XYZ file of C-alpha atoms in Angstrom:
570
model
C 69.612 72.955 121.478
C 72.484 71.046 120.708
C 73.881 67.966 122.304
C 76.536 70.002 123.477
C 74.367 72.557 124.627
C 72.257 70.128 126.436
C 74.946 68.586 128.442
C 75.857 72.605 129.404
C 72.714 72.743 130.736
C 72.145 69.343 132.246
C 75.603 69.928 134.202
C 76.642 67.072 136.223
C 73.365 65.561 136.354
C 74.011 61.784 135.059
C 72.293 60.220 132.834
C 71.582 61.767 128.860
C 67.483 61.260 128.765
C 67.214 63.485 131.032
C 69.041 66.272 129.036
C 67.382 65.211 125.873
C 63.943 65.272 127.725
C 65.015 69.013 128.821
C 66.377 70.006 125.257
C 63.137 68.372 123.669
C 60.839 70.881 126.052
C 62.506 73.829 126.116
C 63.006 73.898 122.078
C 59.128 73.221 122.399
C 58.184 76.405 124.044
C 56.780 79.153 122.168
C 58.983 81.733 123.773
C 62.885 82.375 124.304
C 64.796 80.136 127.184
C 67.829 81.352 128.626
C 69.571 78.876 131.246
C 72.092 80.889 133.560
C 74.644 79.812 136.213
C 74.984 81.254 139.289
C 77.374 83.846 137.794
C 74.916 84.722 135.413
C 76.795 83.433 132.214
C 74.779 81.539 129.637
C 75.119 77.742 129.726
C 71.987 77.067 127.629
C 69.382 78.284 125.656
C 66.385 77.261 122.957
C 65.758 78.036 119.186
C 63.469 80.476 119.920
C 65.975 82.136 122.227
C 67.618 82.047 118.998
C 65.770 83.781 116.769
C 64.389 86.436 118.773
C 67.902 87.237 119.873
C 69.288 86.994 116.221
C 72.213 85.172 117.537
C 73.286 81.404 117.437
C 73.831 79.124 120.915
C 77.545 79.481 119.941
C 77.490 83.169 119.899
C 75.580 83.039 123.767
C 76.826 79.761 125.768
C 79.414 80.895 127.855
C 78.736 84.849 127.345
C 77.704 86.915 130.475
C 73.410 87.620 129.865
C 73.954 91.014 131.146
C 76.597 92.105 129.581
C 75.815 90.821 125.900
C 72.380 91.260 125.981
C 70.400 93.491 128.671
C 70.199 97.544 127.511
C 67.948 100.177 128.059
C 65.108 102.034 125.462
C 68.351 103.715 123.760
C 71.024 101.024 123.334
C 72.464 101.909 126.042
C 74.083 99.370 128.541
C 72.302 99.131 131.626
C 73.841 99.153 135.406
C 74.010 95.692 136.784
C 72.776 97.252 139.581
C 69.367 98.039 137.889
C 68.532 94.743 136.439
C 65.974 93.373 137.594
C 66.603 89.762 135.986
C 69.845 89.521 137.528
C 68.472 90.530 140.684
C 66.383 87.008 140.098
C 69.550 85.045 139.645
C 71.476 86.182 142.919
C 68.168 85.935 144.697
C 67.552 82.305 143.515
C 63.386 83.197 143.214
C 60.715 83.382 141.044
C 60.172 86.650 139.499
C 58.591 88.424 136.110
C 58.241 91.721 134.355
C 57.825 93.696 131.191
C 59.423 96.755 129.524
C 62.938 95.686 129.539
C 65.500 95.361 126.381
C 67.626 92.715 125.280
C 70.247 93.816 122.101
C 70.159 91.262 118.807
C 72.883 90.048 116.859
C 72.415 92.871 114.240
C 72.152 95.489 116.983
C 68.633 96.161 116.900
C 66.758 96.364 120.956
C 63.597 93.918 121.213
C 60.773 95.077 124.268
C 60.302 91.740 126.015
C 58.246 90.609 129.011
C 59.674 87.895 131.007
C 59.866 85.395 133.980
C 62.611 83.886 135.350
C 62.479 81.152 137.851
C 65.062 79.198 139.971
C 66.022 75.208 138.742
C 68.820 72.428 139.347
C 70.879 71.484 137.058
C 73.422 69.444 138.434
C 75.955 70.745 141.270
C 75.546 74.639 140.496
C 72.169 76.661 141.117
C 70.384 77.309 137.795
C 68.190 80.101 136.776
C 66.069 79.502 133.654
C 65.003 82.845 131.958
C 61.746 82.719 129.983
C 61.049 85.868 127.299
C 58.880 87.065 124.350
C 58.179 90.105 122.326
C 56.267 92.313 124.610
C 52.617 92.829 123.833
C 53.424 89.721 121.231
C 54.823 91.653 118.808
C 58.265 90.672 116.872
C 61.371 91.570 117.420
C 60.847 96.003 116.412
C 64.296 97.479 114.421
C 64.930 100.416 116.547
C 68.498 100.283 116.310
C 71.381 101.328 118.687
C 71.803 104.537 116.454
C 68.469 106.629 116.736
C 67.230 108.086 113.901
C 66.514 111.766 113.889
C 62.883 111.891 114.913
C 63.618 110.180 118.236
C 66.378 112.725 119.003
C 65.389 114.217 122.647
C 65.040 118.159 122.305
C 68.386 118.261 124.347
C 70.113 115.638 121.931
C 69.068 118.298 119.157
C 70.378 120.907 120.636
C 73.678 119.155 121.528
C 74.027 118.325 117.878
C 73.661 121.679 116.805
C 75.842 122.949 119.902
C 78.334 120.571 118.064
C 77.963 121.343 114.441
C 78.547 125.293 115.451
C 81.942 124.352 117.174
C 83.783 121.729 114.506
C 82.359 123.985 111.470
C 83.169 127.493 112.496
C 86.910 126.740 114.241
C 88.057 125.929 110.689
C 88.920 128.235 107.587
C 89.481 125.354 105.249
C 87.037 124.147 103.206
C 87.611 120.376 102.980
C 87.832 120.143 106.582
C 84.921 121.415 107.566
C 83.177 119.173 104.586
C 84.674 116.052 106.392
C 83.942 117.286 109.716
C 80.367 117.687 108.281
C 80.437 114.183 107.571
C 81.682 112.780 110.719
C 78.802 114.855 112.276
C 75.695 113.146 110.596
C 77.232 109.903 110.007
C 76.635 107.382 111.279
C 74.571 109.219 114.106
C 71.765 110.192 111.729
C 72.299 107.933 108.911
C 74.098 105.358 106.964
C 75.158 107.498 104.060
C 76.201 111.068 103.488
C 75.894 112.563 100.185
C 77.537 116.806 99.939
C 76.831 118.203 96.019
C 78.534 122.078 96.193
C 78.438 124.300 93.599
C 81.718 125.967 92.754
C 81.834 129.800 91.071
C 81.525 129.319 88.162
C 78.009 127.882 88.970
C 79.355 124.172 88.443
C 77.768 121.165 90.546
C 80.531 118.945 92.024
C 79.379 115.872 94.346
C 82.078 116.028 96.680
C 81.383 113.158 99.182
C 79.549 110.215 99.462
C 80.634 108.743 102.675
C 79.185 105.424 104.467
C 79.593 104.137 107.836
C 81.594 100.907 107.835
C 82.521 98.966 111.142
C 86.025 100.447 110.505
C 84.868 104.111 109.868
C 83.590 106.593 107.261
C 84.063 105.193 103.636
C 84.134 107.162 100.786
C 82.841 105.765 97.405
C 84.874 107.556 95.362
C 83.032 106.191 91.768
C 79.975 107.975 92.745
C 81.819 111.717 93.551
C 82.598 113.790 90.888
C 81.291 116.208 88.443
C 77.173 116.898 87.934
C 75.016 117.829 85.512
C 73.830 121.653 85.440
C 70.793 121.987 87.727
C 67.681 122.545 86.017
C 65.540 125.290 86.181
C 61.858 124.114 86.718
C 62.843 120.380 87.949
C 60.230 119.347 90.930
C 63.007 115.978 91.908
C 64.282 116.471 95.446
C 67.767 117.512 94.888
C 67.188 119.807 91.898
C 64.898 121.832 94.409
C 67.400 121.754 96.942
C 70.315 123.099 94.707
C 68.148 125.678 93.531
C 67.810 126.932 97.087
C 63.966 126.266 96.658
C 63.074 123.262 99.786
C 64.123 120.248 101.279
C 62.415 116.761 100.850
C 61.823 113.568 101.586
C 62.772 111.170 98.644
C 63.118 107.227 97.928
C 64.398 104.712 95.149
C 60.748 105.223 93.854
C 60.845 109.231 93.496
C 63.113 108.639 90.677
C 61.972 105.327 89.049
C 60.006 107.295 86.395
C 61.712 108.639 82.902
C 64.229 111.261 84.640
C 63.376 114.668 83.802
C 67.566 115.576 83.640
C 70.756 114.849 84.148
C 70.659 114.960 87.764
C 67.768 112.569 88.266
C 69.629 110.063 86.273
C 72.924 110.364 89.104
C 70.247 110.411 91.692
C 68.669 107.173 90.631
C 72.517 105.665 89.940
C 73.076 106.826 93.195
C 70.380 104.956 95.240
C 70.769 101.658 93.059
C 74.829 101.617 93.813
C 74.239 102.382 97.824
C 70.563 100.599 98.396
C 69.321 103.496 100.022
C 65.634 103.440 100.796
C 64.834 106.467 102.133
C 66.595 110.050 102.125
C 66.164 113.537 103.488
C 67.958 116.222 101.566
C 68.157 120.274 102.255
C 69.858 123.089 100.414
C 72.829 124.579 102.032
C 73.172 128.258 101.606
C 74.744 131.147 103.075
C 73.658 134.669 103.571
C 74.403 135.698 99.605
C 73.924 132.480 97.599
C 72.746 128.380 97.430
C 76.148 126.977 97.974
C 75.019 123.150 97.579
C 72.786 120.431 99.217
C 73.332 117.678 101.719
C 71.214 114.410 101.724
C 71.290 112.082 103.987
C 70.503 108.334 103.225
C 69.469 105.327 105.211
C 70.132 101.618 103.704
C 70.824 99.363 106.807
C 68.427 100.939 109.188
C 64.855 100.409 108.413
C 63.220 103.318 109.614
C 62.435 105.933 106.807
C 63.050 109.324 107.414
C 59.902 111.903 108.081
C 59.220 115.360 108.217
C 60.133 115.574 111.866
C 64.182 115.174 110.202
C 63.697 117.875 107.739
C 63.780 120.638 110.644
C 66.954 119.499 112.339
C 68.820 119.120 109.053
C 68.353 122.338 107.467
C 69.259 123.628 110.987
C 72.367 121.671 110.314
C 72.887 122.598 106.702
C 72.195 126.647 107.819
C 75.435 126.449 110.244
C 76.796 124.617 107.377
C 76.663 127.394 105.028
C 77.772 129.880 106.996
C 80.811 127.777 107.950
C 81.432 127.207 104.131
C 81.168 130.577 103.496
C 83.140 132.177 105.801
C 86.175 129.109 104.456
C 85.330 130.346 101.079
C 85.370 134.127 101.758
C 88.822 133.305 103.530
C 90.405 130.918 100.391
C 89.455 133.907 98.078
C 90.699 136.458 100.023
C 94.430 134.519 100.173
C 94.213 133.534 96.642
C 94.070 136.975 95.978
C 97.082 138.587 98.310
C 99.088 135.362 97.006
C 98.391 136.202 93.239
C 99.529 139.867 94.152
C 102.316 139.061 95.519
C 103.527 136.348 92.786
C 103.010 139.380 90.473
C 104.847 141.837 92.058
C 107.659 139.339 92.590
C 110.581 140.402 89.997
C 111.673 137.889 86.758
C 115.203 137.488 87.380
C 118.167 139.160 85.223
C 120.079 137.006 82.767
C 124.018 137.736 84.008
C 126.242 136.070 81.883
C 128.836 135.488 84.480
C 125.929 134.342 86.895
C 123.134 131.116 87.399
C 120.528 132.305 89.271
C 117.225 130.862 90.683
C 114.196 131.923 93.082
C 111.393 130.004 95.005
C 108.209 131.766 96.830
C 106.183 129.381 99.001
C 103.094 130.816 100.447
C 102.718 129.784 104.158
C 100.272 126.860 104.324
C 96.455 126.223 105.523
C 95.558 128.226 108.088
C 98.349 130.865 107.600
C 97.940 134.506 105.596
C 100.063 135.248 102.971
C 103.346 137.563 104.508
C 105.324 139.996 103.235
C 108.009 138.069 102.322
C 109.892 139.087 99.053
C 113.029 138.778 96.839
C 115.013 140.956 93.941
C 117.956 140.822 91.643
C 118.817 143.128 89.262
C 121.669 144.853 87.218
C 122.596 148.328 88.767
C 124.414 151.324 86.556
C 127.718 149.870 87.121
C 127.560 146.297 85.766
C 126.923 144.962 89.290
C 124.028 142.693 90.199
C 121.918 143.779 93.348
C 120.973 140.931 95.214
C 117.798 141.641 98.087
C 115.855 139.469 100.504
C 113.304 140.876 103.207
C 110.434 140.221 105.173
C 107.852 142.591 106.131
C 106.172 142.015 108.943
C 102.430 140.952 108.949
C 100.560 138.196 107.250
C 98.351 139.966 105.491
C 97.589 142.048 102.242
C 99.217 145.245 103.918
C 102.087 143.181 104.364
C 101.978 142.184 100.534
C 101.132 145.722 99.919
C 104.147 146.781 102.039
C 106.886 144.676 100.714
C 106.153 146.195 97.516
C 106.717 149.362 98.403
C 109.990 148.714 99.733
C 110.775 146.872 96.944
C 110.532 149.770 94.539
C 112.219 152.222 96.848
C 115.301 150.330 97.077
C 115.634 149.998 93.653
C 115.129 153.460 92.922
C 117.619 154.105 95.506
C 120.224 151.685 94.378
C 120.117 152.944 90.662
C 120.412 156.254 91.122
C 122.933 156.540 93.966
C 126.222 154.746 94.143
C 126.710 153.844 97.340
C 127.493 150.869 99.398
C 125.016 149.178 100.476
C 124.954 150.235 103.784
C 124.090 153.515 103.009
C 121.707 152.454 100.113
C 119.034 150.763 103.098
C 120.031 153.671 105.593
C 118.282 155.821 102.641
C 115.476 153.477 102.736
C 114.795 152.997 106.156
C 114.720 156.472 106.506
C 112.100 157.019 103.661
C 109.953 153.982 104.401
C 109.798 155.646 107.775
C 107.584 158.252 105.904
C 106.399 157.298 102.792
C 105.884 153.469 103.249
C 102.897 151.917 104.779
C 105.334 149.526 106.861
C 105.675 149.868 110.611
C 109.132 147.005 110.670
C 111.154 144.821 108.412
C 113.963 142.764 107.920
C 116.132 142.345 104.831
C 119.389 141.923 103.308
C 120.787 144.222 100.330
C 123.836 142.920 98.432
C 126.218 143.922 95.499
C 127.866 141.186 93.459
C 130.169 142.109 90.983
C 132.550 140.092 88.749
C 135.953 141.627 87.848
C 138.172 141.131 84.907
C 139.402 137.881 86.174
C 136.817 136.005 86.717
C 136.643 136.889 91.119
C 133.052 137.317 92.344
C 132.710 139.977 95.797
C 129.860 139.844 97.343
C 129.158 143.343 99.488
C 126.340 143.375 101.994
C 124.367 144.754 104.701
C 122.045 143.223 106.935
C 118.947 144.816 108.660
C 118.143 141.976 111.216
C 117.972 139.633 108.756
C 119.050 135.408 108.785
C 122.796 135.496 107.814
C 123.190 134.562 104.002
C 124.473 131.182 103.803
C 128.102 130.240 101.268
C 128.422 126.860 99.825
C 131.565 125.667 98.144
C 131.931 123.115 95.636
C 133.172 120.723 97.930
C 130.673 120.813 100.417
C 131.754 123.595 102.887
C 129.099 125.605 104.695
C 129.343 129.012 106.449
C 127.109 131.818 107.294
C 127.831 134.921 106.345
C 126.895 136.737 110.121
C 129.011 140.132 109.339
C 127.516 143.313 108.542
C 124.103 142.707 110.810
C 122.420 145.167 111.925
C 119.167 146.363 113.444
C 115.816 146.134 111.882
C 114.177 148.707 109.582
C 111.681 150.900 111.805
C 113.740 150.818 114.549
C 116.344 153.302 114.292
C 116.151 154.853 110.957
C 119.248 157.815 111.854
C 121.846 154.768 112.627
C 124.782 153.861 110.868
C 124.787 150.244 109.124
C 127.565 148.472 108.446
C 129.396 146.734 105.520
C 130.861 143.349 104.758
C 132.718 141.914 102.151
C 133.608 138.308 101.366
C 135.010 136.235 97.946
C 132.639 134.185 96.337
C 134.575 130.874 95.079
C 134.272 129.117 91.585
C 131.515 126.497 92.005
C 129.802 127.986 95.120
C 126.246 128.573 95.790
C 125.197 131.717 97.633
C 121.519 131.554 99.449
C 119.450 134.265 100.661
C 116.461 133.280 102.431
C 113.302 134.021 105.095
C 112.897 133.138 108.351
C 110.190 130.826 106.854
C 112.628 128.370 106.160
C 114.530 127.936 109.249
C 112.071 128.741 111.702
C 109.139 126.733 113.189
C 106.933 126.728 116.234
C 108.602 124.340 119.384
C 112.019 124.428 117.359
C 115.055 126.936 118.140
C 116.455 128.623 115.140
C 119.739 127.550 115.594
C 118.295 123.898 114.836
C 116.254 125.407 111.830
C 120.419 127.199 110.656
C 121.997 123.779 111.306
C 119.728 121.924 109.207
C 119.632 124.524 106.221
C 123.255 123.697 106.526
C 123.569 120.233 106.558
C 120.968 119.678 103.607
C 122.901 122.694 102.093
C 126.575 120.854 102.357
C 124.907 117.294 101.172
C 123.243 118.748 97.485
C 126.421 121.185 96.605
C 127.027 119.616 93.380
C 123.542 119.372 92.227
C 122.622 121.201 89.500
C 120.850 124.518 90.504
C 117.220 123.672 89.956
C 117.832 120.386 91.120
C 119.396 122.133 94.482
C 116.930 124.294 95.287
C 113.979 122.087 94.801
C 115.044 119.189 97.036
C 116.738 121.964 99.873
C 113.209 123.358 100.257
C 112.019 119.722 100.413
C 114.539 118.574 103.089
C 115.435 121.934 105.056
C 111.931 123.640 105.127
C 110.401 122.721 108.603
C 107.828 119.798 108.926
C 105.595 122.769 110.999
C 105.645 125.367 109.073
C 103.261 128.588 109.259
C 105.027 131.225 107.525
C 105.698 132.025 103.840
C 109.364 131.037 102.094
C 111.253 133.353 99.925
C 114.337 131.670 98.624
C 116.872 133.594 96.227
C 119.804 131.018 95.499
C 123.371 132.115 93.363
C 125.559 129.350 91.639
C 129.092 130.970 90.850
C 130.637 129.323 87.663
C 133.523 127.461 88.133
């Protein structure tokens, strides 16, 4: 005890022999001293008070005991109104008792029996606390965390509750790796370790995460590519990512000469993290091994056991279904948005036109739509100019817009019409022959004359209103012509509109994608296309269209973006 310590304890009691007398005997006890005021903060204790406690005299004088140090078996803090010690220091009597557990400095719980005894000290009433291990053993290192084979039956089955609901509410794959993660670490253990094997039966360690005071860290030197997995390897992980068992493994299991590639990243792996002791199981879905996940311990001492083994693979099992059903779902939209790239048209070279196109598939947890654009040269030297949007987000949608696609151009090269009558044709096939119950869409002629004046003649089936940029910075929508919707009323007359297209402006057709979002109006999502519209007029045409869709496109997002965009030479 320090000087300062002891004059803490002594109080107001004059004189400093006496402290140094009181110091000199506590610090010669074999067990811990606590001295507490009548509040029941610490105003003294001893070095062995220290070192069972794993805390200094300046990390306890002045600290409530209760608080900073009493919990129960699991870590847990205990209800003043249940401790029995404190009970002691209101009561101002002798009392003693065993079974209770005080928290150390590195957040392991040691058993101790103890008595605790009323003294003066001065003015204020004193209660002097004396502890040791219970049954005289040191301080054990069950730690706040509890490692898996302490886990109640009901804390298993809460885990698993919880591994079912985070994995299977997402369809993306990363997410429900790093909601994996945030499951077993640091609950379980220190480290997480996730090795997946991609198609083309490729090993990829994805994650090795660690739990840090501030959160999950990722060492990002240790993730990366893997060696193949071998076929008659007995190592831990090779079993695993051949579907064949989990294990237990240590530092040790791969200490001899490494029998492959993997075993050499396995033994890099537990000399970089200081694991010494691991559990690892395969994860695997109904068809195929899909990976392995290992979990590590470094700062907790306990090893890991047999009794862990069960509960993981019961983890990794929901696991690979989770990943599966993600990986089922990324395939299945890589597919409808490769379709629909494909049936998307190359745009015609016009000599007396600049024309560009953007499709942007809707994002994460979205399906690819129906959305679609065209432009080509009809019979007459004009240029057809369509936007539309079948609706559905799905691969009947995809399937769908390319039907209509093909009918319309059919229709516009072989009859010439105005376009009013050209989608009246069309709505009235598709209403029969095409596989789509409603869509929107926009069918334009542009033609140039002899004199260099661009007309743009349209009709619109319930489509967003094509937007006219001048040179100088003007904006307008082009709202004439609308109409209703195709599927609705396929026997109605549509109307035409015409309007001149000036030297230097920029015509844009567009979906809804771009100016609508969920929680915003669309007349905010039409004044912003605007705006950003107006500001980038004299930007070159690439240049234009990239940075619209960057600035216009809504933050929130969940449908796809077709984008058509016209620059008329000045």
């Amino acid at each position: 005890m320090t000087d300062a310590e002891a004059a803490g304890t002594a109080g107001a009691r004059p004189g400093g022999h006496g402290r140094e007398a009181l110091a000199g005997a506590l610090d010669a006890l074999g067990c811990g001293a606590i001295l507490a005021d009548d509040r029941g903060h610490i105003v003294g204790v001893n070095a062995r008070a220290e070192q069972l406690l794993d805390r200094t005299a300046a990390d306890l004088v002045g600290q409530d005991a209760h608080e900073l140090l009493h919990r129960n078996r699991h870590g847990e803090p205990m209800p003043r109104a249940q401790c029995r010690i404190r009970e002691t220091l209101l009561a101002e009597r002798t009392a003693q008792g065993a079974g209770e557990w005080l928290e150390r400095g590195d957040g392991s719980l040691l058993a101790v029996s103890w008595l605790a005894t009323a003294c003066s000290l001065g003015d204020r009433p004193t209660t002097l606390v004396l502890f040791h291990p219970a049954d005289g053993a040191e301080p054990p290192a069950e730690r706040r965390e509890q490692p898996t084979g302490t886990l109640s039956e009901l804390e298993r089955l809460a885990l698993l509750a919880e591994t079912t609901t985070l994995l299977t509410s997402t369809l993306d794959v990363d997410e429900a790796l790093r909601r994996l993660t945030s499951l077993v670490v640091p609950r379980l253990a220190d480290w997480a370790v996730i090795d997946l094997i991609n198609e083309q039966d490729e090993v990829w360690r994805l994650t090795v995460a660690h739990a840090e005071s501030g959160g999950l860290v990722h060492r990002d030197d240790l993730q990366g590519p893997m060696p193949p997995v071998p076929e008659e390897s007995p190592m831990p992980l090779s079993r695993a990512l051949r579907g064949v068992a989990s294990s237990l493994a240590g530092p040790e299991t791969y200490q001899g000469p490494p029998d492959s590639g993997i075993a050499e990243e396995q033994r890099r792996l537990f000399d970089a993290t200081g694991m010494h002791s691991t559990v690892t199981a395969p994860i695997h879905s109904l068809r195929e091994v899909m990976g392995a996940l290992t979990l590590g311990r470094s700062e907790r001492p306990e090893p890991f056991t047999a009794a862990d083994i069960a509960l993981l693979e019961d983890i990794t099992r929901r696991a690979g279904l989770a990943l599966d059903n993600a990986r089922l779902y990324e395939r299945q939209r890589k597919v409808a948005e490769t379709m629909q790239r494909h049936l998307l048209p190359q745009l015609p070279r016009v000599p007396e036109l600049r024309m560009t196109a953007r499709y942007l598939p809707a994002p994460d947890s979205s399906q690819v739509g129906g959305d679609w654009y065209d432009a080509f040269t009809l019979t007459d030297g004009a240029t057809a100019l369509a936007i539309g949007d079948v609706v559905g987000h799905d691969l009947d949608a995809a399937a769908g817009m390319a039907q209509l696609r093909n009918m319309l151009r059919a229709y516009a090269w072989s009859q010439q019409e105005p376009p009013s009558r050209i989608v009246q044709r069309l709505d009235l096939a598709a209403l029969h022959i095409a596989e789509v119950s409603m869509a929107t869409m926009i069918f334009a002629r542009l033609t140039v004359s002899d004199d260099g004046r661009c007309t743009l003649c349209w009709t619109n089936a319930g489509h967003p209103p094509p937007l006219l940029v001048t040179r100088d910075g003007a904006a307008r929508y082009l709202t004439e012509g609308h109409g209703v919707l195709l599927g609705i009323a396929a026997d109605q007359d549509r109307a035409d509109a015409t309007a001149d297209l000036p030297p230097g402006s920029t015509l844009l057709l567009y979906t809804d994608g771009l100016v609508e979002s969920p929680g915003d109006s669309i007349d905010d999502g039409l004044h912003r296309l605007r705006r950003h519209a107006a500001s980038l007029a004299r930007r070159p045409l690439e240049s234009f269209t990239d940075r619209l869709l960057e600035r216009a496109r809504p933050p929130h997002n969940e449908d796809d973006v077709a984008l058509l965009v016209v620059r008329i030479p000045r």
